[in-house]
PDB file of C-alpha atoms in Angstrom:
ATOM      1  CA  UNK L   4       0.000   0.000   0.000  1.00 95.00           C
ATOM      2  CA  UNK L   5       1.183   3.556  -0.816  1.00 97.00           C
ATOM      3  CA  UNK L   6       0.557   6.697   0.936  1.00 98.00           C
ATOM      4  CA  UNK L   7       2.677  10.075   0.726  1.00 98.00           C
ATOM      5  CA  UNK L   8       4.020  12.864   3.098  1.00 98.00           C
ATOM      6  CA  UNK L   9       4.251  16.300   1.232  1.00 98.00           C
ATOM      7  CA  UNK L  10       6.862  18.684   2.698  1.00 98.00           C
ATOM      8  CA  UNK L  11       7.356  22.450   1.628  1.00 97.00           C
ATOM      9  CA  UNK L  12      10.983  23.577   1.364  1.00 96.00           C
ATOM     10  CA  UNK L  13      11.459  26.477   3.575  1.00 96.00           C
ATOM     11  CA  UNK L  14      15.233  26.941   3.679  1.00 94.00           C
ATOM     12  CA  UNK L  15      18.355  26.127   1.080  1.00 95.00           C
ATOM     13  CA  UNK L  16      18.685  22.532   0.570  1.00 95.00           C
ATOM     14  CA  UNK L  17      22.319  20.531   0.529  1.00 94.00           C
ATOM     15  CA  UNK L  18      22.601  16.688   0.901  1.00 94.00           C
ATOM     16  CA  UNK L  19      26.132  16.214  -0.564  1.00 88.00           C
ATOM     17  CA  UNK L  20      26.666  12.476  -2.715  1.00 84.00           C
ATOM     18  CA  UNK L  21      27.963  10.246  -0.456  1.00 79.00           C
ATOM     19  CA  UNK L  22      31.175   9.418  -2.654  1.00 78.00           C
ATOM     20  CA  UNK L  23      32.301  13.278  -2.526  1.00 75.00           C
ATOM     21  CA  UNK L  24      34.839  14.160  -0.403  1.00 71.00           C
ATOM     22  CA  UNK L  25      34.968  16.993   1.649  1.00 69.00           C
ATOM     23  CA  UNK L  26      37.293  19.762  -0.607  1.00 71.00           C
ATOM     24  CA  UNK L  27      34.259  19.022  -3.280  1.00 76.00           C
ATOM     25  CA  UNK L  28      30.884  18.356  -3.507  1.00 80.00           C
ATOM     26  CA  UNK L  29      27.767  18.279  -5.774  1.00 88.00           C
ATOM     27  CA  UNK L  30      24.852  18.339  -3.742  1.00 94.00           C
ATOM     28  CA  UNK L  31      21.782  15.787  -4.377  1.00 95.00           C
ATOM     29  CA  UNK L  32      18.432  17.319  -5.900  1.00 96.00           C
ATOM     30  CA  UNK L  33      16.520  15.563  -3.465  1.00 97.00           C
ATOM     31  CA  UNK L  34      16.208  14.292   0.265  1.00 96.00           C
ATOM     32  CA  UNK L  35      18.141  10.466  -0.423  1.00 96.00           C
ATOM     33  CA  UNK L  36      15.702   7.301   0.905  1.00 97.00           C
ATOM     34  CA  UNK L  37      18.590   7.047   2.986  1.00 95.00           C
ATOM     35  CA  UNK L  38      18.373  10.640   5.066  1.00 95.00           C
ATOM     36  CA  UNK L  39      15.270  10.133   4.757  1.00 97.00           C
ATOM     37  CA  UNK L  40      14.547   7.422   6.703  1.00 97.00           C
ATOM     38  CA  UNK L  41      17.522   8.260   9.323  1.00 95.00           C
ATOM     39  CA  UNK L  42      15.326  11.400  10.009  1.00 95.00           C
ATOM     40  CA  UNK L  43      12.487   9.232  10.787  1.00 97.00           C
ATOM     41  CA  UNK L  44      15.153   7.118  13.093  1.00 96.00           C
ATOM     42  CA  UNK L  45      15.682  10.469  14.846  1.00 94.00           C
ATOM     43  CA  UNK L  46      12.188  11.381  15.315  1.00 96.00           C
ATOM     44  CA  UNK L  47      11.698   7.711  16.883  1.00 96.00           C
ATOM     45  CA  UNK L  48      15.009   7.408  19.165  1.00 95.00           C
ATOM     46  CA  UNK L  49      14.015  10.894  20.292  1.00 95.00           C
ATOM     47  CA  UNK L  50      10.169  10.267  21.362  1.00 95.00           C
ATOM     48  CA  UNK L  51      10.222   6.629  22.172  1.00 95.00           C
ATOM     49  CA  UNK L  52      13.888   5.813  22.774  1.00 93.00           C
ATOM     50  CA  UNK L  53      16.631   2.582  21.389  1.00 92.00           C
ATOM     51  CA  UNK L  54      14.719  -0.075  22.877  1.00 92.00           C
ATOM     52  CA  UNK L  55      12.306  -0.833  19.952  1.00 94.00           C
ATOM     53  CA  UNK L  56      15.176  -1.251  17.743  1.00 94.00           C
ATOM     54  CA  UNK L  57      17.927  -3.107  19.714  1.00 87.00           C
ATOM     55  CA  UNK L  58      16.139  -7.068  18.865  1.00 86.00           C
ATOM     56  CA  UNK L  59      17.636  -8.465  15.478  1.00 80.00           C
ATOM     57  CA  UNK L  60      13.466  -8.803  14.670  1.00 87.00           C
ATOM     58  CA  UNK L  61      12.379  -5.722  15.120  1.00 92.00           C
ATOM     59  CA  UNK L  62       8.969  -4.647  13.717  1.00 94.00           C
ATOM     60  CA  UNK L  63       9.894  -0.967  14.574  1.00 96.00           C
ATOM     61  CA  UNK L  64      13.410  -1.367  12.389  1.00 95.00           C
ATOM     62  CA  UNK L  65      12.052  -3.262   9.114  1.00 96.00           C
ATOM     63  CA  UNK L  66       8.908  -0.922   9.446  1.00 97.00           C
ATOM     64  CA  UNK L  67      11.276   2.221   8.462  1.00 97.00           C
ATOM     65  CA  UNK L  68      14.483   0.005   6.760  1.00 96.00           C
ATOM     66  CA  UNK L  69      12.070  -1.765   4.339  1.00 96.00           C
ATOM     67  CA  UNK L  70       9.830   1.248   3.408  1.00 97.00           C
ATOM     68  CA  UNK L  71       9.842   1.937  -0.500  1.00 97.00           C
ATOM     69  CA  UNK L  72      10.191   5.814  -0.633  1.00 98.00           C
ATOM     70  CA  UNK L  73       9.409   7.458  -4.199  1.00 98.00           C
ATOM     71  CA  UNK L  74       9.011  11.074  -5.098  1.00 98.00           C
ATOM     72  CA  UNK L  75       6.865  13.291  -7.050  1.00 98.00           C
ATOM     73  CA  UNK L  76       8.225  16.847  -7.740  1.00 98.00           C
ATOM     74  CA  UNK L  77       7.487  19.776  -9.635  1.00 97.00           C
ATOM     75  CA  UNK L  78       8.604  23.336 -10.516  1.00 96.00           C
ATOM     76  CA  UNK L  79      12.145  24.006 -10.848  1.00 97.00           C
ATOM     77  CA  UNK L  80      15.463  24.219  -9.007  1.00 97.00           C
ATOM     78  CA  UNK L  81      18.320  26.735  -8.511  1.00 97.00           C
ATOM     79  CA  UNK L  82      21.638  25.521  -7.952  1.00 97.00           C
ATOM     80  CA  UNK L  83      23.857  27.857  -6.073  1.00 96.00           C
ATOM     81  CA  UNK L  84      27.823  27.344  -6.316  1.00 94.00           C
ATOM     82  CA  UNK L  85      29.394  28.544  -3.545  1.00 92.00           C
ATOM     83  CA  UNK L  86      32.836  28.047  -2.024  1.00 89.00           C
ATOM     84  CA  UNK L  87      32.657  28.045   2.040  1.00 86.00           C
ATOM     85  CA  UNK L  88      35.441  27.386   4.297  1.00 86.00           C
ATOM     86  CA  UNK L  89      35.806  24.487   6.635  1.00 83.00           C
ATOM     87  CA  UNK L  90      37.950  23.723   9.427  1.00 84.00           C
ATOM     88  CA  UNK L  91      40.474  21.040   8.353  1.00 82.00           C
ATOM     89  CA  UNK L  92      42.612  19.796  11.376  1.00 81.00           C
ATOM     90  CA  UNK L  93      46.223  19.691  10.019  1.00 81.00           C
ATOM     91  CA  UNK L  94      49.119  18.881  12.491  1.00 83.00           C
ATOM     92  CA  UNK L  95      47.181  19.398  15.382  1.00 83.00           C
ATOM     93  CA  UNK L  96      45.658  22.270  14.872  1.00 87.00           C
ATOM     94  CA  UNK L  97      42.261  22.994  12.963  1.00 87.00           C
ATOM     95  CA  UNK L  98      42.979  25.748   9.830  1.00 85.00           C
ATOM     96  CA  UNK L  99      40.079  27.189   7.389  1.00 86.00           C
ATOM     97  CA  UNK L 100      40.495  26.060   4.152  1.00 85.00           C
ATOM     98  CA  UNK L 101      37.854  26.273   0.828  1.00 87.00           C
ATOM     99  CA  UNK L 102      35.649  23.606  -0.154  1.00 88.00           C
ATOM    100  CA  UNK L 103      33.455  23.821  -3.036  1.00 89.00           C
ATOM    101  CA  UNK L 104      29.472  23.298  -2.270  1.00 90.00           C
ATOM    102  CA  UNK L 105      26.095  23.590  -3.438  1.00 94.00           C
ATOM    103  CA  UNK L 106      23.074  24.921  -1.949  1.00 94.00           C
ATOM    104  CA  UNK L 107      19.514  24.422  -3.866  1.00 96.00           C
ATOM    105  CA  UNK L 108      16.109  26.702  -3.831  1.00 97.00           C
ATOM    106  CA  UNK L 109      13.289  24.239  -4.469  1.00 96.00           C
ATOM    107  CA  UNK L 110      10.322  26.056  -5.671  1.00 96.00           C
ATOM    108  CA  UNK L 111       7.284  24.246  -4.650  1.00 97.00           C
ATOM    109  CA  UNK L 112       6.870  21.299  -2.647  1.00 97.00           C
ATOM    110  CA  UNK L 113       8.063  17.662  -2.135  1.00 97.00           C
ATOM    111  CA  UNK L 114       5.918  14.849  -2.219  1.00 98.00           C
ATOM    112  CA  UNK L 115       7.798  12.282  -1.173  1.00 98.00           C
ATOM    113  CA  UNK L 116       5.519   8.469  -1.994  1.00 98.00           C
ATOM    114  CA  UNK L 117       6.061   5.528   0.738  1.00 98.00           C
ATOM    115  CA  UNK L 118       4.975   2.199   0.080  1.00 98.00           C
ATOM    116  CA  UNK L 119       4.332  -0.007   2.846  1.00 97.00           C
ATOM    117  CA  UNK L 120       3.204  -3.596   3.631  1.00 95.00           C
ATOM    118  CA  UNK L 121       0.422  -2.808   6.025  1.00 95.00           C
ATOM    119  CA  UNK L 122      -1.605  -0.874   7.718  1.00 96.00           C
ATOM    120  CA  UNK L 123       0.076  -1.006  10.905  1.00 97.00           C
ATOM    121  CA  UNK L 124       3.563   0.128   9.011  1.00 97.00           C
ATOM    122  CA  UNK L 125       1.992   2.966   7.764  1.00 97.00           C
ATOM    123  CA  UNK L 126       0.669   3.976  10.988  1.00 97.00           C
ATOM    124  CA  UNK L 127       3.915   3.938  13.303  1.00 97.00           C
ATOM    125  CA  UNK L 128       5.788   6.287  10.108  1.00 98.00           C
ATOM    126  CA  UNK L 129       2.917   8.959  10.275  1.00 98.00           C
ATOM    127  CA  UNK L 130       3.406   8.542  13.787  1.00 97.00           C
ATOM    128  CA  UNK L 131       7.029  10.484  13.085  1.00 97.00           C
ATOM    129  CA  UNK L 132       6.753  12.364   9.175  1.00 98.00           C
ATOM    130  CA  UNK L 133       5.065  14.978  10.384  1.00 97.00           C
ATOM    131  CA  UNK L 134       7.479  16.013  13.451  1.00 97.00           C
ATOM    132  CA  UNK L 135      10.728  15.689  10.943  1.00 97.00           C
ATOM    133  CA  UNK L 136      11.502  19.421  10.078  1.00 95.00           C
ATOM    134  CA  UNK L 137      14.588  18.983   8.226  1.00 93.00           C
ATOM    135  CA  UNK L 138      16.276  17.013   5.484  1.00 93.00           C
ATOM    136  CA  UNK L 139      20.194  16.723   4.741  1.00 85.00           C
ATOM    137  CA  UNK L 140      22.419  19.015   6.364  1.00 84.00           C
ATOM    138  CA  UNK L 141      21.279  20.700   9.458  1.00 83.00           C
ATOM    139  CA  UNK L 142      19.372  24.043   8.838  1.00 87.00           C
ATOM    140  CA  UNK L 143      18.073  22.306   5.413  1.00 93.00           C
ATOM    141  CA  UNK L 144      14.224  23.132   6.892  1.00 96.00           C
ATOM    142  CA  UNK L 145      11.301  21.692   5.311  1.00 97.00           C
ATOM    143  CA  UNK L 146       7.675  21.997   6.718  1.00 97.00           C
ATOM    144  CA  UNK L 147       5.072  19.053   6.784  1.00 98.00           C
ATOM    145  CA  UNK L 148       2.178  19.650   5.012  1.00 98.00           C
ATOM    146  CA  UNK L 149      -0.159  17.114   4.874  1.00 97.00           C
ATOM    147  CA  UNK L 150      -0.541  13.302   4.526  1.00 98.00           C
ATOM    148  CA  UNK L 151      -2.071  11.429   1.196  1.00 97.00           C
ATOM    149  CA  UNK L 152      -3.663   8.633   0.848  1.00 96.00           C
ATOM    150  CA  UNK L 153      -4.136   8.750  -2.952  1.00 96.00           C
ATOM    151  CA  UNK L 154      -0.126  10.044  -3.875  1.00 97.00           C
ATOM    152  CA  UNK L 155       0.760  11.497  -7.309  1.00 96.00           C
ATOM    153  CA  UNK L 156       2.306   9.152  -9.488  1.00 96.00           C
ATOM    154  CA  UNK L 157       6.148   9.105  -9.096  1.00 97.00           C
ATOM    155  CA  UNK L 158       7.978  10.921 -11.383  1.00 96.00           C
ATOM    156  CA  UNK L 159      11.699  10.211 -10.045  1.00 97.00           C
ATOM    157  CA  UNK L 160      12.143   7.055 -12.087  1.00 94.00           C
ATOM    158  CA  UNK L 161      15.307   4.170 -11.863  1.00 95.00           C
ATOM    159  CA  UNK L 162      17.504   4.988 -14.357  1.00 95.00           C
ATOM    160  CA  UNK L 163      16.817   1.947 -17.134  1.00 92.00           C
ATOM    161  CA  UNK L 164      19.211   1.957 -20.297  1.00 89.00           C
ATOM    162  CA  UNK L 165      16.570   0.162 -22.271  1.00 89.00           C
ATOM    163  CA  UNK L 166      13.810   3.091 -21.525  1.00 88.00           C
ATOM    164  CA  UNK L 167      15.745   6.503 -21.943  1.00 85.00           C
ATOM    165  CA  UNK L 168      13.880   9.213 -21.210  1.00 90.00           C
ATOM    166  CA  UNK L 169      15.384  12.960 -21.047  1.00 93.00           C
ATOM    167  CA  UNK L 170      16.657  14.377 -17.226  1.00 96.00           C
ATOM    168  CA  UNK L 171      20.028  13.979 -15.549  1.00 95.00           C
ATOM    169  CA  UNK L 172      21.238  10.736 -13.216  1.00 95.00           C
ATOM    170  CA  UNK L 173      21.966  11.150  -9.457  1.00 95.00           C
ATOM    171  CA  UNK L 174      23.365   8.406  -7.378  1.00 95.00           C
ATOM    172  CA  UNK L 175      20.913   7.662  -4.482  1.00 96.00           C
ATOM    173  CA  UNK L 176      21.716   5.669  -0.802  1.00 95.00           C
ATOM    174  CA  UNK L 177      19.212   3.338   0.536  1.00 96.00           C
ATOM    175  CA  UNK L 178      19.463   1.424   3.737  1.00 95.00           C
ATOM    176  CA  UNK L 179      20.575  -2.343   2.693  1.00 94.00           C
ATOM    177  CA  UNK L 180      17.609  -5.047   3.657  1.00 93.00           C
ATOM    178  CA  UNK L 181      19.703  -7.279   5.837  1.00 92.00           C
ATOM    179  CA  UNK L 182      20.785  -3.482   8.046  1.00 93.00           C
ATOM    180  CA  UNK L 183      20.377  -4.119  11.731  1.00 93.00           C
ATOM    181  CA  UNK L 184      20.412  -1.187  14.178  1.00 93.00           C
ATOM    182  CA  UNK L 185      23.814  -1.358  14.683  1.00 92.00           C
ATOM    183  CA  UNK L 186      24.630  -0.148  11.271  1.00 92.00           C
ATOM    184  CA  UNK L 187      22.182   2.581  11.689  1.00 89.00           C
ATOM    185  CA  UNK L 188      23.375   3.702  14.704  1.00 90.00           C
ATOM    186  CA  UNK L 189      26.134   6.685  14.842  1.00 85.00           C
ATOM    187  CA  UNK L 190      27.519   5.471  18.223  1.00 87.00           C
ATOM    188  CA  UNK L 191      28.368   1.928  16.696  1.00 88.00           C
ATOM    189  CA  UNK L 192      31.548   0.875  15.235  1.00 87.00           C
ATOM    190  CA  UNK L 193      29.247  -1.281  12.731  1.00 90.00           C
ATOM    191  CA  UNK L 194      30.511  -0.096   9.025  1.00 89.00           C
ATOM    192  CA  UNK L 195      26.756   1.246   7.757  1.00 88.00           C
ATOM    193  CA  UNK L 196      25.014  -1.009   5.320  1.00 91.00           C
ATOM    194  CA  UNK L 197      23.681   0.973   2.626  1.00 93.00           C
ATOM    195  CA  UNK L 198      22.146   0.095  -1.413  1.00 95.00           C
ATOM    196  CA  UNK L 199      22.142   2.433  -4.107  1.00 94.00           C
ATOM    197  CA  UNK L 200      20.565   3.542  -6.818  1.00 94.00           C
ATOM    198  CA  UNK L 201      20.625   5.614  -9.951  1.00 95.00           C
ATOM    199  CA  UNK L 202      17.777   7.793 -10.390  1.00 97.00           C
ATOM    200  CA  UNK L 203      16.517   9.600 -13.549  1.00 97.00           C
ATOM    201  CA  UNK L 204      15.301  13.079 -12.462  1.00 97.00           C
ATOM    202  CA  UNK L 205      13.292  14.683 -14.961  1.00 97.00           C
ATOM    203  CA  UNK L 206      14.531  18.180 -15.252  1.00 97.00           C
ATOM    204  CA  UNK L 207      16.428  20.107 -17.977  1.00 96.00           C
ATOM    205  CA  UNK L 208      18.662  23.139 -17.674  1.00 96.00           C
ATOM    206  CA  UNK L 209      17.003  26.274 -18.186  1.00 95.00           C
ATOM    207  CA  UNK L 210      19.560  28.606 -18.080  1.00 95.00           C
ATOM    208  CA  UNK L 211      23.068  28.907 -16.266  1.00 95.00           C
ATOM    209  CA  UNK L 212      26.582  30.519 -15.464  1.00 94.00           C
ATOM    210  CA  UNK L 213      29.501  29.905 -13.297  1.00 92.00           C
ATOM    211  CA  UNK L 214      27.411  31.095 -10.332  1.00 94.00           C
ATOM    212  CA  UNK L 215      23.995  28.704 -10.321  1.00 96.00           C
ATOM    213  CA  UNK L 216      22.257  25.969 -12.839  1.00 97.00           C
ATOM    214  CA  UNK L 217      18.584  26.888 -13.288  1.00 97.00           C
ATOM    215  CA  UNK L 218      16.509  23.261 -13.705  1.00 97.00           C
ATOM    216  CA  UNK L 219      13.115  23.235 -14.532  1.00 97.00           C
ATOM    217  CA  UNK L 220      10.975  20.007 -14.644  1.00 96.00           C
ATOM    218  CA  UNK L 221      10.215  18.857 -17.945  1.00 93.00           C
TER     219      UNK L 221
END
């Protein structure tokens, strides 16, 4: 079954690809499943604390891990280029030096499509969506907006050679299917499990210079 969350972007959004390093980086279009569903891990640490996820079985874990997360988007989306400076400890002693990054204006809102098994899965995640108020970095704000039981039709597509279709490829993180909370959790030496996935984002560049990419959706 398949209901959606719809968020409105109220801040600059930056969710770097996980295979940058930290001197560069090309932000994501889009909240990752993976960020995604470790925001919904923070909502439900936070409220109802470790416990329902520290059992290998857990009904709590593989209702969030196993999730199928989709999105529907629309409007268009400014890519800033900006160089920042971070602290970069060197011999001791932290020293400022630049790192390229980029920092997106969505103009309308996400819609971001779950699929579930049951009713009870869906449920315990709208017990959490609606409290998370950020995706990606910290300070990327988003506002809940409403719950749907009858979503959009995704529009964010797998990336499938035999079905080309115009839009530019972004490398996505999932949680694996065999994760266990250990690899979720930041206070583990567990190496995180993660999947990924190309994803076909249906946008084309409107207009551009060195200082921003304008996409619109096709």
């Amino acid at each position: 079954m398949k209901f959606s969350a719809i968020y409105q972007p109220t801040n600059l959004f930056s969710l770097k690809e996980s295979n940058s390093t930290n001197s560069g980086a090309k932000s994501l279009l889009l909240p990752s499943p993976y960020s995604i569903k470790m925001a919904l891990f923070n909502q439900a640490i936070t409220i109802d604390g470790t416990e329902q996820f520290e059992n290998k079985k857990s009904q709590e874990l593989s209702y969030i891990r196993d999730a199928g997360i989709e999105y529907f988007i629309s409007g268009s989306f400014c890519v800033n280029n900006c160089f920042v400076t971070i602290q970069s400890l060197r011999d001791g002693t932290y020293r400022g030096k630049p790192s390229f990054r980029e920092y997106i204006y969505l103009s309308d809102n996400i819609e971001i499509i779950f699929e579930v098994k049951d009713e009870s899965a869906k449920a315990y995640l709208q017990k959490y969506l609606h409290r998370i108020n950020y995706f990606g970095k910290r300070g990327c704000f988003f506002q809940f907006v409403g719950y749907n039981d009858s979503p959009s039709k995704s529009n964010v597509n797998i990336f499938d050679v035999k079905n080309f279709k115009p839009g530019i490829l972004q490398e996505y993180d999932d949680m694996a299917e065999d994760a266990e909370f250990k690899h979720i959790n930041n206070f583990d030496s567990a190496t995180a499990k993660r999947s990924k996935k190309i994803l076909l984002i249906p946008v084309h560049n409107e207009n551009s210079s060195k200082s921003y990419t304008h996409y619109k959706i096709i």
